[in-house]
Short mmCIF file of C-alpha atoms in Angstrom, two decimals:
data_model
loop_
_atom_site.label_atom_id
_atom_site.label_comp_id
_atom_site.label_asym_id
_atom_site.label_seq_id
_atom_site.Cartn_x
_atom_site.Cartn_y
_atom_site.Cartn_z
CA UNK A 1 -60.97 -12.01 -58.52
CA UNK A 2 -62.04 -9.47 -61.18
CA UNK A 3 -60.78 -6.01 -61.64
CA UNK A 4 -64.16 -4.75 -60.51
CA UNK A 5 -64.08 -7.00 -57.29
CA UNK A 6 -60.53 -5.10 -56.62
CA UNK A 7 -61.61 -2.06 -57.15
CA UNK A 8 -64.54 -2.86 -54.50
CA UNK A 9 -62.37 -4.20 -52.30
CA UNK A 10 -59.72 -1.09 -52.26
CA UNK A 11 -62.43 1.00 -52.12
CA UNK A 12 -63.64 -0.58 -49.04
CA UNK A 13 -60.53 -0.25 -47.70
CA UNK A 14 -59.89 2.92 -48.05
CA UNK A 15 -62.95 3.77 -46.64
CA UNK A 16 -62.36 1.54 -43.54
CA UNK A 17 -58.88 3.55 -43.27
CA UNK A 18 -60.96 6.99 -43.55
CA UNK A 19 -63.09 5.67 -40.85
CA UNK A 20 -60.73 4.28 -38.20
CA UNK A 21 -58.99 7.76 -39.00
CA UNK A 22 -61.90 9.55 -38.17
CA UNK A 23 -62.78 8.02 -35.48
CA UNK A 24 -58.76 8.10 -33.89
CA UNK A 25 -59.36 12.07 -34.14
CA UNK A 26 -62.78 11.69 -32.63
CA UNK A 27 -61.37 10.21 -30.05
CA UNK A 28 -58.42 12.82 -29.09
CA UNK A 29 -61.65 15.55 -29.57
CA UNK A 30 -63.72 14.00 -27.02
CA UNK A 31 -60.83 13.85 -24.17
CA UNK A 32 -59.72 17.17 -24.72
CA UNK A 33 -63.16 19.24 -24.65
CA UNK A 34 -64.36 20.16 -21.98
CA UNK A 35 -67.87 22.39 -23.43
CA UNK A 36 -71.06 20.10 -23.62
CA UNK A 37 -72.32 21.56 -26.83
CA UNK A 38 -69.15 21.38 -28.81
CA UNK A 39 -68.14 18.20 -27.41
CA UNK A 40 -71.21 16.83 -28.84
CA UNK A 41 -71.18 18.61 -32.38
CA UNK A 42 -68.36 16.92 -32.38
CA UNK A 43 -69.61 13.22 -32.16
CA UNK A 44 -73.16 13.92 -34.35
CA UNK A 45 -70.74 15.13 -37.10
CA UNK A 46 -68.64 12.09 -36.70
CA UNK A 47 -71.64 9.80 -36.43
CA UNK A 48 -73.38 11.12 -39.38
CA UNK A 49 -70.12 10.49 -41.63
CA UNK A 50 -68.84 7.26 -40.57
CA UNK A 51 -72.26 5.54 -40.89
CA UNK A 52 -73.04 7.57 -44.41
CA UNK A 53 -76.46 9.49 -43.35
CA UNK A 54 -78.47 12.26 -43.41
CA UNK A 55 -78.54 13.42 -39.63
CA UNK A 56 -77.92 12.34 -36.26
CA UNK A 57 -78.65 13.51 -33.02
CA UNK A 58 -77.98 12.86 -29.02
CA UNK A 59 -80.46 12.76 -26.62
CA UNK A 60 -79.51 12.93 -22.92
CA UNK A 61 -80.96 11.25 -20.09
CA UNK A 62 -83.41 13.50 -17.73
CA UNK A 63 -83.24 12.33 -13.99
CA UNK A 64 -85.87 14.79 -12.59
CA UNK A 65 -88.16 14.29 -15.40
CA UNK A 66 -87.29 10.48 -16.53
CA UNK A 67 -87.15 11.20 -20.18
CA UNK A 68 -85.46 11.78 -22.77
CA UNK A 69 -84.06 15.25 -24.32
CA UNK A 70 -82.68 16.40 -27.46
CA UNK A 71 -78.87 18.16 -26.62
CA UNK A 72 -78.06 18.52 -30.15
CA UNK A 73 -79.19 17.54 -33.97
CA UNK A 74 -77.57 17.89 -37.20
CA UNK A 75 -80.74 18.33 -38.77
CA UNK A 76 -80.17 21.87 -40.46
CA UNK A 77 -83.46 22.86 -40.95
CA UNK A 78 -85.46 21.55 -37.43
CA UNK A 79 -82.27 21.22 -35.43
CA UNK A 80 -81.96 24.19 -32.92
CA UNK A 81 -86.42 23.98 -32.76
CA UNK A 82 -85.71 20.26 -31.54
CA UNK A 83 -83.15 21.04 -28.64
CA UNK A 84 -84.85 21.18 -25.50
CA UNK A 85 -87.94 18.56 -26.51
CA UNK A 86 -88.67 15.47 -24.53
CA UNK A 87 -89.38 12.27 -25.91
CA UNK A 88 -91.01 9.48 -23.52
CA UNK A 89 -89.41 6.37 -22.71
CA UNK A 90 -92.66 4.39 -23.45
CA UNK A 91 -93.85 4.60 -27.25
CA UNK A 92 -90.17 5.71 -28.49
CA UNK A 93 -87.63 3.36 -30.04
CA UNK A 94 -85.07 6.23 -28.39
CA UNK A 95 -86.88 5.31 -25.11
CA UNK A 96 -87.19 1.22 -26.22
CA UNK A 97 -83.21 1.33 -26.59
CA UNK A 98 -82.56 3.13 -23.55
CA UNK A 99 -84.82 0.89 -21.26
CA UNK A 100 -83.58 -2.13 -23.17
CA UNK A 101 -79.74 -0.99 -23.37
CA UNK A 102 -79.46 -2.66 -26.45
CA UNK A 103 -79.12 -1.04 -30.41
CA UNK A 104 -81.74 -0.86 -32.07
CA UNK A 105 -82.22 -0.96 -35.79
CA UNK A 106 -84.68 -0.11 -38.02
CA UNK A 107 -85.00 -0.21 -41.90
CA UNK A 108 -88.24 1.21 -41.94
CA UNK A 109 -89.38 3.70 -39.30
CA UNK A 110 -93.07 4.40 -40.82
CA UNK A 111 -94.19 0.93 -40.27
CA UNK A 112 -92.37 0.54 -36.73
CA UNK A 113 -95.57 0.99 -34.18
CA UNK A 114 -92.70 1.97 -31.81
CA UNK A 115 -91.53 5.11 -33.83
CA UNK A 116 -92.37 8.48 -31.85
CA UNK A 117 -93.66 10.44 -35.10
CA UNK A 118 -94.65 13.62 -33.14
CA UNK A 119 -91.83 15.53 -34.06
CA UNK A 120 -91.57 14.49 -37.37
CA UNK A 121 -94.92 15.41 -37.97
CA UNK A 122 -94.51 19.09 -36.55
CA UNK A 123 -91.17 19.72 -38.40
CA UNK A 124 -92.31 17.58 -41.79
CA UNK A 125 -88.89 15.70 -41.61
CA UNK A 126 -89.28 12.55 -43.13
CA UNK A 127 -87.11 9.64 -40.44
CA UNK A 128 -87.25 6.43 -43.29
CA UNK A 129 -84.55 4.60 -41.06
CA UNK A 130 -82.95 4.29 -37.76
CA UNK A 131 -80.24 2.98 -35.87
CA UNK A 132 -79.98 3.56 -32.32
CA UNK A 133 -77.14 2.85 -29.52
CA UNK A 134 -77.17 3.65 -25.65
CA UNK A 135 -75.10 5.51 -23.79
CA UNK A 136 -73.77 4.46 -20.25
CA UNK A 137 -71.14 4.79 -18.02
CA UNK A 138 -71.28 2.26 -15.58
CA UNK A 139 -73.78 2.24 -13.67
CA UNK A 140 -74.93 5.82 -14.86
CA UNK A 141 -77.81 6.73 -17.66
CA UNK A 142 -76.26 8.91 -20.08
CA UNK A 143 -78.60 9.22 -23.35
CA UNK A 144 -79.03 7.94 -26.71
CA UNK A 145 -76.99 8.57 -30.04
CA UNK A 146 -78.72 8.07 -33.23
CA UNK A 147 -78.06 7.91 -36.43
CA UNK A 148 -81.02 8.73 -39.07
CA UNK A 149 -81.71 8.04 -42.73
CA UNK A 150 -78.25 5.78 -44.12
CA UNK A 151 -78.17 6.72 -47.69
CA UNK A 152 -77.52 3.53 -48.61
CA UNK A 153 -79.54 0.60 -46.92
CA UNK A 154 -78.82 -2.19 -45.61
CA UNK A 155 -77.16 -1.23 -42.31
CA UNK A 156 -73.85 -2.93 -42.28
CA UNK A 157 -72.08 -4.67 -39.25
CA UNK A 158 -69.60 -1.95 -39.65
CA UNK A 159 -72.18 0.74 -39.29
CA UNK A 160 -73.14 -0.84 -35.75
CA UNK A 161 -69.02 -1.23 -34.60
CA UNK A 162 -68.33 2.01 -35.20
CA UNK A 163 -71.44 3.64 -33.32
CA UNK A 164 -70.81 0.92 -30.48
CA UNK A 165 -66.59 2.68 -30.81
CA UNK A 166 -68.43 6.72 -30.93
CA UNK A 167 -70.90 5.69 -27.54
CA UNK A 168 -68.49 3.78 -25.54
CA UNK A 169 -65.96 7.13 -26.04
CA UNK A 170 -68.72 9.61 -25.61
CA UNK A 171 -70.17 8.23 -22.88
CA UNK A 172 -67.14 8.53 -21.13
CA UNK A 173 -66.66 11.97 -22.52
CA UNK A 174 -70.16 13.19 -21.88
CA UNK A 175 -69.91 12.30 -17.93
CA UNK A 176 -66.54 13.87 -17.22
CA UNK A 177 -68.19 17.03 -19.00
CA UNK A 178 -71.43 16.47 -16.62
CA UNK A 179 -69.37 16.03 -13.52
CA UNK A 180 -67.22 19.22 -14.60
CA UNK A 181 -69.96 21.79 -15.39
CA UNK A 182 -71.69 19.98 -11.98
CA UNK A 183 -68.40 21.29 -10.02
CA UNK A 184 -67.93 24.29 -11.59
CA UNK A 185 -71.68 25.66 -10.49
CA UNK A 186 -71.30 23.54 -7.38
CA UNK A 187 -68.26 26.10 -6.67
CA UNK A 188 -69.95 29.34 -8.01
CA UNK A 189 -72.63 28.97 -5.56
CA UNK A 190 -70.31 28.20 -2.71
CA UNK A 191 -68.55 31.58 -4.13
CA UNK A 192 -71.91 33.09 -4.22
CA UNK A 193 -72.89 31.84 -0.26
CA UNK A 194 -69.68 32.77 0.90
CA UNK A 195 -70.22 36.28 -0.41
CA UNK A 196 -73.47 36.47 0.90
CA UNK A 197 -71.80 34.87 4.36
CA UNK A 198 -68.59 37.95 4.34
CA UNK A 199 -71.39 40.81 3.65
CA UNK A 200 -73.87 39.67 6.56
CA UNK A 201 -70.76 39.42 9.12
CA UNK A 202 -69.46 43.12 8.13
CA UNK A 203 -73.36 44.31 8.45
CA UNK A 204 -74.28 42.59 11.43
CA UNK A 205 -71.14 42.72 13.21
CA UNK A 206 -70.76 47.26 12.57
CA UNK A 207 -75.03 47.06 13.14
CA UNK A 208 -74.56 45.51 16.44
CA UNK A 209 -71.45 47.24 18.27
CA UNK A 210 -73.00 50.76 18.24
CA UNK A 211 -76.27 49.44 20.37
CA UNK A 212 -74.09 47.43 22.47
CA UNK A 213 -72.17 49.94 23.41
CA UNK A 214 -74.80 51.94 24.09
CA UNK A 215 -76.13 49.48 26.54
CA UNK A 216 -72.83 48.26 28.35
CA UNK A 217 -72.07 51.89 28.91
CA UNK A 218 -75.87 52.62 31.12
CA UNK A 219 -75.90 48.89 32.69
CA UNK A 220 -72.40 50.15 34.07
CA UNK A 221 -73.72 53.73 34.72
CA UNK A 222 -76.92 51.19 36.57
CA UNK A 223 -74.48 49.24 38.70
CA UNK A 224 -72.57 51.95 39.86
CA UNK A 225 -75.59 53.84 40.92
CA UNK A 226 -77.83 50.58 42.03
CA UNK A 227 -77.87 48.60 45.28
CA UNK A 228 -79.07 45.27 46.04
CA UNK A 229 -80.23 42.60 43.10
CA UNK A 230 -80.55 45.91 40.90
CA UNK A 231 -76.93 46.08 40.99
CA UNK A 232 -76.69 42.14 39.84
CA UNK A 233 -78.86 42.23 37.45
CA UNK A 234 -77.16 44.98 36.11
CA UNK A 235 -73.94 42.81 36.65
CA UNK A 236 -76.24 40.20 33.89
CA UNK A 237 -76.85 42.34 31.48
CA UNK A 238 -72.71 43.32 31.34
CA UNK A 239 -71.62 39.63 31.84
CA UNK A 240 -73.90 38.83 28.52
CA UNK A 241 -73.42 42.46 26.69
CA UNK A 242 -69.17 41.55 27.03
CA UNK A 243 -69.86 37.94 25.58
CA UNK A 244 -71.82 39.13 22.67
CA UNK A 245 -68.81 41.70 22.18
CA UNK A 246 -66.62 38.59 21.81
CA UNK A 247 -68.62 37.15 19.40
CA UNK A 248 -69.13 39.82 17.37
CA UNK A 249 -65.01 40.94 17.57
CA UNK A 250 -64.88 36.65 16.42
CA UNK A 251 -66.80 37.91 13.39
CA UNK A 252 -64.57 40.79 12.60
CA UNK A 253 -61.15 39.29 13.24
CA UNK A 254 -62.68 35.84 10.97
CA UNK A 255 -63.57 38.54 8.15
CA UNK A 256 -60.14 40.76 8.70
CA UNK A 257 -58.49 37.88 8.03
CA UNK A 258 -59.99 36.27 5.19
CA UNK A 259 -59.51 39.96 3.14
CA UNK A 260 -56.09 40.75 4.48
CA UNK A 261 -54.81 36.88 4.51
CA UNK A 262 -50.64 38.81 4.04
CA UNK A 263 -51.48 42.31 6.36
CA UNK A 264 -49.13 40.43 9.00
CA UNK A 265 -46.46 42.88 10.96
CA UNK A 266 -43.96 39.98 12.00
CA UNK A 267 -41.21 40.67 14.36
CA UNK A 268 -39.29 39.49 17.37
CA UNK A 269 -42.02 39.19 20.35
CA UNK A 270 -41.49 38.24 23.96
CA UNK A 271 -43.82 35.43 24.60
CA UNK A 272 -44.54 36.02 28.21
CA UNK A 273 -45.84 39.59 27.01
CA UNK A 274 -48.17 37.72 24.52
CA UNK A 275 -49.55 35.24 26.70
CA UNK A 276 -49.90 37.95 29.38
CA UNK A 277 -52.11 40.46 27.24
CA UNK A 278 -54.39 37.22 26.61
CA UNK A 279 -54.31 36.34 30.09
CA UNK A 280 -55.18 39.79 31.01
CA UNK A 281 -58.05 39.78 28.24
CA UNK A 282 -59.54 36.85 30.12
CA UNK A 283 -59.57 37.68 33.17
CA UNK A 284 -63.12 38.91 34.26
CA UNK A 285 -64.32 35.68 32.42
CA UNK A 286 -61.81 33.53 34.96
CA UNK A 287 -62.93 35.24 38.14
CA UNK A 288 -66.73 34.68 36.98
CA UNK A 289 -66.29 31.21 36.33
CA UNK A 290 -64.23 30.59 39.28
CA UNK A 291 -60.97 29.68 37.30
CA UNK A 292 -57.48 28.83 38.33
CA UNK A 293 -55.03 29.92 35.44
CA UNK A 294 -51.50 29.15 35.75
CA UNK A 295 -48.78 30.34 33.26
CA UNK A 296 -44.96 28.75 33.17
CA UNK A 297 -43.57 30.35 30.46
CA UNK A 298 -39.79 31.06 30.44
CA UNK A 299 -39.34 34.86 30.18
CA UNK A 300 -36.00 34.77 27.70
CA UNK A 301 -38.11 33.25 24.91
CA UNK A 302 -38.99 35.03 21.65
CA UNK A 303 -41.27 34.10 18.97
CA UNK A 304 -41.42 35.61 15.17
CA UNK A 305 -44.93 36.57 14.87
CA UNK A 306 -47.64 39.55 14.67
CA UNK A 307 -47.79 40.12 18.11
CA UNK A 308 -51.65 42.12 18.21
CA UNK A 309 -53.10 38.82 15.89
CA UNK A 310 -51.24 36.29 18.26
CA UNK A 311 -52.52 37.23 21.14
CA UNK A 312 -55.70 37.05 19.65
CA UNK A 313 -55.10 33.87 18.79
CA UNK A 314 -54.04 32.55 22.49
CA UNK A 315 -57.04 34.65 23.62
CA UNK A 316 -59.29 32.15 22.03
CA UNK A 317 -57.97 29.54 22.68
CA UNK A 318 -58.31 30.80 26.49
CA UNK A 319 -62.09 31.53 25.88
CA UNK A 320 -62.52 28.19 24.42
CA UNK A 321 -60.91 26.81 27.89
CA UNK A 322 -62.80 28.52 30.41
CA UNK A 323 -66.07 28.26 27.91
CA UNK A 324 -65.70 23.98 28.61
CA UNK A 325 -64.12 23.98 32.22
CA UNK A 326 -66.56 23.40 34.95
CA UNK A 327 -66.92 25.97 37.40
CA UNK A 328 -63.67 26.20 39.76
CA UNK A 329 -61.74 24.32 36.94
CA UNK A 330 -57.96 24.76 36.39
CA UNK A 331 -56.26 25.87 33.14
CA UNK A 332 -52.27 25.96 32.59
CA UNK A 333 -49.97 27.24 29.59
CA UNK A 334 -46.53 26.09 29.75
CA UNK A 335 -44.28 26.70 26.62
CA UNK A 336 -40.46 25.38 25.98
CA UNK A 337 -37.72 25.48 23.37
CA UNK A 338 -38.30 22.38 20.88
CA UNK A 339 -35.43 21.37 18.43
CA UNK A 340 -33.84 24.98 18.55
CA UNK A 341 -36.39 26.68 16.08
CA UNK A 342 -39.81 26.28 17.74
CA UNK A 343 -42.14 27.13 20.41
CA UNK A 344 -44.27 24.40 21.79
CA UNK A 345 -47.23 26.72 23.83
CA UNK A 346 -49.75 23.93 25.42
CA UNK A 347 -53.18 24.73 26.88
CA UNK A 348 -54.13 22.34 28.96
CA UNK A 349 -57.64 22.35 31.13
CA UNK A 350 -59.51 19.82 32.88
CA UNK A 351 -62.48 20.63 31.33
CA UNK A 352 -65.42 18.51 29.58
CA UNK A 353 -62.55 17.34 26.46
CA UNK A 354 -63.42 15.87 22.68
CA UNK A 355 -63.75 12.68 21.54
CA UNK A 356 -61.47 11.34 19.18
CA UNK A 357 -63.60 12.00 15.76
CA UNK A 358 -63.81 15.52 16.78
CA UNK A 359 -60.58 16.93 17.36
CA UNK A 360 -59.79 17.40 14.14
CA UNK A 361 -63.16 19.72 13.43
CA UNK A 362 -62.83 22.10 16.24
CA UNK A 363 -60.47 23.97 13.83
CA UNK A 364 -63.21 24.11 11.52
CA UNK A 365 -65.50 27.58 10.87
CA UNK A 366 -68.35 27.42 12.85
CA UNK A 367 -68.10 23.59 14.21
CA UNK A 368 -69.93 22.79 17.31
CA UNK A 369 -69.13 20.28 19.61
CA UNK A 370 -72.64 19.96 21.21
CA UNK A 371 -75.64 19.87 19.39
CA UNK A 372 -76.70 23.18 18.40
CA UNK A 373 -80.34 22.48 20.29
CA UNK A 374 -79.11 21.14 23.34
CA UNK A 375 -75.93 22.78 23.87
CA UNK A 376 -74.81 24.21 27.10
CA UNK A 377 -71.67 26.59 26.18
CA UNK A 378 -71.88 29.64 23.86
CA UNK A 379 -69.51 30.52 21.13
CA UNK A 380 -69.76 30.86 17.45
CA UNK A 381 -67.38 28.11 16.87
CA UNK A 382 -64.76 30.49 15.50
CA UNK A 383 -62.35 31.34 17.45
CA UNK A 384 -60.40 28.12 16.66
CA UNK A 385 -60.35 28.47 13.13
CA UNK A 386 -59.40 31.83 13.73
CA UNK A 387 -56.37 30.70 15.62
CA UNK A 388 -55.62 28.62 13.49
CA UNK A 389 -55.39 30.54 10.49
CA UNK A 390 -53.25 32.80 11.97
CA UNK A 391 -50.49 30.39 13.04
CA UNK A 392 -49.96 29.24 9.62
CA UNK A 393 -50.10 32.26 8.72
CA UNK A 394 -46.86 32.66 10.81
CA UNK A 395 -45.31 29.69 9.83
CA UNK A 396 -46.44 27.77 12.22
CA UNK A 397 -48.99 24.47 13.52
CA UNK A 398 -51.46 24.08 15.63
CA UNK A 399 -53.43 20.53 16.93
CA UNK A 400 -55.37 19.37 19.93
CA UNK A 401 -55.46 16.03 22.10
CA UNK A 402 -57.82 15.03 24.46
CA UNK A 403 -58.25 11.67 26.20
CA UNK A 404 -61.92 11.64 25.58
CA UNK A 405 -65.09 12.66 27.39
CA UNK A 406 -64.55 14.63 30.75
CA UNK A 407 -60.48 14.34 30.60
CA UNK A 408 -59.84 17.84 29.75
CA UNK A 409 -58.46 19.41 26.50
CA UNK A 410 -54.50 20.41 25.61
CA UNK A 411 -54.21 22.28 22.42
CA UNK A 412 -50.64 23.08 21.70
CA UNK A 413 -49.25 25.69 19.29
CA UNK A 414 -45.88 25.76 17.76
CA UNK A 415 -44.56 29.30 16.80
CA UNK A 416 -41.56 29.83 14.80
CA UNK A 417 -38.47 30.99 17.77
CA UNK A 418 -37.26 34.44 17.02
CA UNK A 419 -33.21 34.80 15.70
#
C-alpha cells in the first residue's frame, strides 16, 4: 500500500469518525428538543454535512391536504420563501419516495421526467442531484428528508447509511414533537372551554336568581290568595321555580368550589346535626314525592369537616335519591364507627339503581344516566361531583354500589371521625 493510499485511507477514517460523531450528538439533539423548527434545523444541518452538500430540506406529510410541505430548508437564499409550499405526490421524486417508501437517488435531476422543477424555476436554484429518504414511524406518514447537490458525485453507500441513521432518529423525534405540540393545544383549548364553561355558570346562574325570585315570591303571594286549581297551579309553578333554584345553587356551589378548592372551615361537627339540616333541606321534595326517609345515626358521633359544604354534600346526595325513587319509595342513612378513625354514612334507596359500567361516572360533571332525549328525571348531573369533591377535600372517599337495574342505589361516604 502506497503512502498516498494511507493517507486516503486515514483520511477516510477520520472522516467516518467525524461522522459517527456527528451523528452521536445528533442523536442526543433530537431526544432532548422538544420545538419543531429547531428540532429540525437541527437534522438539515446535520444532513447537509455528513453527506457533503449544498442544502437539504424536510418536507412533512399533509393529512388534510395529502401532500407534501416544506417545514424547513437550508437553502439561504429561497429558504424561508419555500416554507409553507406544497409539492404533489404525483410528478415529484419527494412524492415518488414517499408513495414508494423507498430512497431515491438521483445523479442528474434535469433529465429525471420525475423532478418537480416548479420551484426551482421560480427561485432560479439550480437542484443538479438528489438523494431522497422517507420518514415513518410505524405505521404513521411523517415526510421526506433530502439531501441536494453532493459536491462530490458519485453518491456513496455511506451517504445513503447515514441518511437511513438521521430518518430512522428523526422520525422518531419528529412524532413525539407532533404528538406534544398536538397535546399542548389539545389542553389550551380545554383551558379555553373551561373558561368559557366557569364564565357562563357565574352569568347565568346571578342572571337567573333575581327573576326567579321574583316569580316564587307572587306564585306564593297567588296560592295564598287563590282557591281551587288556581291555587295548584300556583303550587306548579313553585314546585318547578324551587327545582330550578337547585340547579342553579348546583352551578354556584360547582363554581365556588373549583375557585376556592382550600376556603374549607374544618372543625369538630356532630353528624346527626349535619344529616339533619340535609334532611330538613329535603323535605318538601319527600312529602311531594311521597317519600319515606329514615335516619339511624348514633348521636355521640363527630366528624372533622366544613360543616355548611357537608351538608351540602349529603343534600345531594338526598336529591339524587328521591330524584330516582319511584313515588312512595323508601330512603335510609345509617352511619357507624369503622376502624376507630372513620365514618361510614350509607344512602341507601330502592330506587331505579345503575348498572355496573356506570357507577363509576355518576361522580363525573355533568354525567347522565338516561339519555339526555328520553330521560325522565331532572338534574344537571352535578351534584355528585360536587359531593364528591368536597369529601376529598376533607380527607375523605366516597363510592356507590348498586345491584343493577331497579335494585336501588347505596352510596356511602367515609368522613374523617373527629379527636
Amino acid at each position: 500500500m502506497t503512502e498516498s493510499d494511507l493517507q486516503e485511507r486515514n483520511h477516510y477514517l477520520e472522516r467516518k469518525v467525524n461522522v459517527m460523531n456527528r451523528l452521536a450528538d445528533v442523536s442526543i439533539l433530537l431526544n432532548t428538543t422538544y420545538e419543531l423548527d429547531s428540532l429540525l434545523t437541527y437534522l438539515m444541518d446535520a444532513a447537509a454535512a455528513i453527506t457533503d452538500c449544498e442544502a437539504a430540506s424536510v418536507l412533512l406529510w399533509d393529512e388534510q391536504q395529502h401532500n407534501l410541505r416544506f417545514a424547513a430548508t437550508t437553502t439561504l437564499q429561497t429558504g424561508l420563501e419555500l416554507i409553507g409550499k406544497t409539492v404533489p405526490l404525483q410528478g415529484s421524486l419527494a412524492g415518488t419516495c414517499l408513495t414508494e417508501g423507498r430512497v431515491i437517488q438521483v445523479d442528474d435531476t434535469v433529465n429525471d421526467p420525475r423532478h418537480y422543477t416548479k420551484f426551482d424555476e421560480e427561485k432560479q436554484f439550480a437542484t443538479r442531484s438528489l438523494l431522497i429518504a422517507p420518514m415513518r414511524q410505524e405505521d404513521k406518514i411523517i415526510g421526506v428528508l433530502e439531501v441536494v447537490n453532493k459536491r462530490s458525485l458519485p453518491w456513496t453507500e455511506d451517504d445513503h447509511d447515514h441518511l437511513m441513521v438521521l430518518v430512522s432518529q428523526a422520525s422518531v423525534a419528529i412524532d413525539r414533537v407532533q404528538m406534544v405540540t398536538a397535546l399542548q393545544k389539545a389542553n389550551q383549548e380545554l383551558s379555553e372551554l373551561d373558561k368559557l364553561k366557569s364564565d357562563f355558570i357565574a352569568i347565568a346562574s346571578h342572571e337567573l336568581r333575581t327573576p326567579l325570585a321574583v316569580i316564587l315570591g307572587y306564585a306564593s303571594f297567588l296560592k295564598d290568595e287563590a282557591q281551587g286549581k288556581l291555587s295548584q297551579h300556583a303550587d306548579k309553578v313553585i314546585e318547578s321555580g324551587l327545582q330550578l333554584r337547585h340547579i342553579i345553587e348546583d352551578l354556584m356551589n360547582l363554581r365556588y368550589l373549583q375557585e376556592n378548592p382550600s376556603d374549607m372551615h374544618i372543625e369538630p361537627v356532630s353528624l346527626t346535626s349535619i344529616v339533619g339540616e340535609a334532611a330538613q333541606d329535603v323535605q318538601s321534595l319527600l312529602e311531594a314525592n311521597g317519600h319515606n326517609l329514615n335516619l339511624n345515626i348514633p348521636t355521640d358521633l363527630k366528624v372533622q369537616v366544613d360543616a355548611i359544604l357537608t351538608t351540602m354534600g349529603f343534600t345531594n346526595i338526598l336529591n339524587n335519591a328521591i330524584r330516582f325513587t319511584p313515588q312512595g319509595g323508601h330512603i335510609s342513612v345509617k352511619a357507624e364507627l369503622h376502624e376507630s378513625s372513620e365514618v361510614w354514612v350509607t344512602i341507601s334507596d330502592d330506587g331505579i339503581g345503575v348498572e355496573a359500567e356506570q357507577l363509576e361516572r355518576i361522580f363525573e360533571k355533568f354525567y347522565q344516566i338516561e339519555d339526555h332525549m328520553t330521560r325522565k328525571h331532572g338534574g344537571l348531573g352535578v351534584g355528585l361531583s360536587i359531593t364528591k369533591a368536597l369529601v376529598e377535600a376533607e380527607g375523605g372517599r366516597v363510592w356507590a354500589n348498586s345491584d343493577g337495574l331497579n335494585k336501588g342505589t347505596t352510596i356511602t361516604v367515609v368522613l374523617p371521625l373527629a379527636s
